[in-house]
Short mmCIF file of C-alpha atoms in Angstrom, two decimals:
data_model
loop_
_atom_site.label_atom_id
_atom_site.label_comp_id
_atom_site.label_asym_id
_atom_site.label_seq_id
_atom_site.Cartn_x
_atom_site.Cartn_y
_atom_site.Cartn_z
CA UNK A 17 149.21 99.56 92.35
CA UNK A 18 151.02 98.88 95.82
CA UNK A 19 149.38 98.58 98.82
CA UNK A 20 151.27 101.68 99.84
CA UNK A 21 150.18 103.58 97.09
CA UNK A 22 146.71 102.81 97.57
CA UNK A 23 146.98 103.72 100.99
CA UNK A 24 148.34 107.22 99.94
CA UNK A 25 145.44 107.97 97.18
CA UNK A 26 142.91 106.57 99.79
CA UNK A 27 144.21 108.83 102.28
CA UNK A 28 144.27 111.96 99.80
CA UNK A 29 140.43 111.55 99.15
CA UNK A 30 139.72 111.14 102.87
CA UNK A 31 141.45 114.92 103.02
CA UNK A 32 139.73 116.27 100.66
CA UNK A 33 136.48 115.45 101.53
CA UNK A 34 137.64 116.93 105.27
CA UNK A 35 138.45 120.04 103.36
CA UNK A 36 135.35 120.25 101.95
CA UNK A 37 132.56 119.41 104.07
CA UNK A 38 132.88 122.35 106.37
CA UNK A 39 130.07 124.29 107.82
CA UNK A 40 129.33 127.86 108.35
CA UNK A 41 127.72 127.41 111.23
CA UNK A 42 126.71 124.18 113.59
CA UNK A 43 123.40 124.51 115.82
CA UNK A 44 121.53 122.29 117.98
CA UNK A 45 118.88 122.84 115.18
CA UNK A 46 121.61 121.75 112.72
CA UNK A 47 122.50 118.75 114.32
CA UNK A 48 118.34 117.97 115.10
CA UNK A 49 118.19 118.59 111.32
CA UNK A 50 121.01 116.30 109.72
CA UNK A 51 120.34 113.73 112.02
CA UNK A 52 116.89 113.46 110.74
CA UNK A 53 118.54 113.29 107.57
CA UNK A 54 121.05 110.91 107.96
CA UNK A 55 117.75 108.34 109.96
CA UNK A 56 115.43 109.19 107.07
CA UNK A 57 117.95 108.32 104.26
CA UNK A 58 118.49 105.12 106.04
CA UNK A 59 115.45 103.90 106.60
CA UNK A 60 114.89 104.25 102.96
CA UNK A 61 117.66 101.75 102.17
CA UNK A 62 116.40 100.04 105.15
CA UNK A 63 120.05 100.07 106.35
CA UNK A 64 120.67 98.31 110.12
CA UNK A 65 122.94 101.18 111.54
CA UNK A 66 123.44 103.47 114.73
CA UNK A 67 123.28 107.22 113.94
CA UNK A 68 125.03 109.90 116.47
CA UNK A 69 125.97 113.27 116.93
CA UNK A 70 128.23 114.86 118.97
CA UNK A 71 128.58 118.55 119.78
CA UNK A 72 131.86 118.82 122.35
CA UNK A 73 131.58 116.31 124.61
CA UNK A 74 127.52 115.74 124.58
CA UNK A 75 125.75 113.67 122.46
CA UNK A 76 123.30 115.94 121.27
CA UNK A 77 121.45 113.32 118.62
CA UNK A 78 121.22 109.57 118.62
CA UNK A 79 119.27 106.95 117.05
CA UNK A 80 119.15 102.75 116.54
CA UNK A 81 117.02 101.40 113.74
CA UNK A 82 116.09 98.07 113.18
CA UNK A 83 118.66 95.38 113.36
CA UNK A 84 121.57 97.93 114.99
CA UNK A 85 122.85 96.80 117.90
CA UNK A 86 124.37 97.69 121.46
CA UNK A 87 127.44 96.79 119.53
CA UNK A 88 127.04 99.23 117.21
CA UNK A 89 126.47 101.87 120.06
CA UNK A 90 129.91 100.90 121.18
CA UNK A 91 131.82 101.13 118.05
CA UNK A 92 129.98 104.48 117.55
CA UNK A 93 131.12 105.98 120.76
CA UNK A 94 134.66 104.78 120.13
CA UNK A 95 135.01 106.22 116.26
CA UNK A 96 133.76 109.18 117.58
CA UNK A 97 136.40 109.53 120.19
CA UNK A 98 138.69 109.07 117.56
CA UNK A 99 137.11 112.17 115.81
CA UNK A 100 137.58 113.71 119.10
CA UNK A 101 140.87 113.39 119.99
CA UNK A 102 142.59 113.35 116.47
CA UNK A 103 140.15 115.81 114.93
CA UNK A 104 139.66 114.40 111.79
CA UNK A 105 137.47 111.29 110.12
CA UNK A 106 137.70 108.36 112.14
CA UNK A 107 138.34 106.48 108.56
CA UNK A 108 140.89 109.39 108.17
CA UNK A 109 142.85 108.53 111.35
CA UNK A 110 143.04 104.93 109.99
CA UNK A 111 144.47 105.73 106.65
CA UNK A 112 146.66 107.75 108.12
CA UNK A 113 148.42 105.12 110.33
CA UNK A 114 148.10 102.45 107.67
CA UNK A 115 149.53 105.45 104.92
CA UNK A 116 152.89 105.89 106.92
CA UNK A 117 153.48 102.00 107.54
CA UNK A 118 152.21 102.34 111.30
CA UNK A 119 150.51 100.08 113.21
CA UNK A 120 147.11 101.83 114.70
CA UNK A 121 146.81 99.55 117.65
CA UNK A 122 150.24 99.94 119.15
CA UNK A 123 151.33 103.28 117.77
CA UNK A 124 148.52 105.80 118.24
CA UNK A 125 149.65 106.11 122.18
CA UNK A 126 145.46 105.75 123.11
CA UNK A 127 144.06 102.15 123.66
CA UNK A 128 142.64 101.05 120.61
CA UNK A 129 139.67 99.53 122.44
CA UNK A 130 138.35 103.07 123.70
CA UNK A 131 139.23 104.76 120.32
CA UNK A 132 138.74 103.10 117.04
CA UNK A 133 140.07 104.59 113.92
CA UNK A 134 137.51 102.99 111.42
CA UNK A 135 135.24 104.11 109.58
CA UNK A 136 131.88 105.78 109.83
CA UNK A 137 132.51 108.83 112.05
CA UNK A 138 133.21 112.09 110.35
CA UNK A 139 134.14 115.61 111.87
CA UNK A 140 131.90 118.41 112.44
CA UNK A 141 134.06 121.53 111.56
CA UNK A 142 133.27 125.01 111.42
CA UNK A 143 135.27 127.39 109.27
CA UNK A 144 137.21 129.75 111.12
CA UNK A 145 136.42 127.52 114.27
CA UNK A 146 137.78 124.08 113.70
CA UNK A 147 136.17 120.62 114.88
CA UNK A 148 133.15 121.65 117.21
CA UNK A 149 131.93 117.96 117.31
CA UNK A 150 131.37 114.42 115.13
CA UNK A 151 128.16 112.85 113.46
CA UNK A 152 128.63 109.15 112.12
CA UNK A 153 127.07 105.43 112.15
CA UNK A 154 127.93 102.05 112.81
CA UNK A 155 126.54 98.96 111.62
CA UNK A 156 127.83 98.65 107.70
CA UNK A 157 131.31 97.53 107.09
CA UNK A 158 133.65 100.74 107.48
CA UNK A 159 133.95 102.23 104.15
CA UNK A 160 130.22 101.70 103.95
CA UNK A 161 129.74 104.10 106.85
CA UNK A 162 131.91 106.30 105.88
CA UNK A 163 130.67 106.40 102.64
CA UNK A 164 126.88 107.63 103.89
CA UNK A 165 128.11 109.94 106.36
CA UNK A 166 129.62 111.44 103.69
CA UNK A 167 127.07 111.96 100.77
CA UNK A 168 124.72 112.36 103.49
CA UNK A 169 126.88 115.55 104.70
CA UNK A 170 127.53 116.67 101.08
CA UNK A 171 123.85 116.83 100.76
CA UNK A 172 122.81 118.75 103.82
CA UNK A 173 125.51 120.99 102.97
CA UNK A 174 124.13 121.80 99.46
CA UNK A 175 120.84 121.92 100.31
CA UNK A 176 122.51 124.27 103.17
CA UNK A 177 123.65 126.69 100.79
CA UNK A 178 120.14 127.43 98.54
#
């Protein structure tokens, strides 16, 4: 398999988990709720990462566990910017960029050190709404983040639904 190709089937994946992790509904109490989630599921595989939410513009959760650091602040707040402005999965923007044959750093038209498409940050979107905000972590290589966020989200979502 080409690089190309892998590219394409990674980027296929990342849109269908966009497709399907969409809420009903997002509260305050929801985000309160799955970021508790995401902290608790963490600490049991003692994993060194920075958890955020973001509803709009205002960080409405946020947590550090052990061995995070203000690094991993900063690469939260930029993959979430990336959620933000392109309104999809930080990991998603990426794999979009490298899926056409584009360079992220000097195509996207933002600067690359303010908004960072890798991943860990995934989109908080409401059906019938759209993206309402983003809820990731930093601190694990990229797929790794993305990766939790995810089967963390599937989970809340599920357990949403009983």
């Amino acid at each position: 398999m080409t690089d190309e190709n892998a590219d394409a089937i990674e980027l296929e994946r990342i849109t269908r988990e966009e497709r399907e992790l969409v809420f009903t509904r997002f509260t305050r109490d929801d985000a309160w709720a799955l970021g508790v989630r995401l902290r608790e599921a963490a600490l049991e595989q003692e994993l060194p990462i920075t958890i955020g939410i973001t509803v709009g513009q205002q960080r409405v959760f946020h947590t550090a566990l052990d061995g995070a650091s203000a690094e991993n602040d900063d690469w939260l707040a930029r993959k979430t910017r990336a959620v933000l402005y392109f309104g999809r999965s930080s990991l998603g923007v990426g794999a979009r960029f490298r899926g056409a044959g584009r360079d992220y750093a000097t195509e996207a038209r933002v600067d690359p050190n303010e908004i960072a498409a890798d991943g860990g940050v995934f989109a908080i979107t409401v059906a019938g709404v759209g993206v309402i905000g983003a809820v990731g972590v930093s601190g694990l290589p990229q797929y790794e983040d993305h990766a939790f966020v995810v089967e963390q989200l599937r989970a809340f979502l599920a357990d949403a639904e009983r």
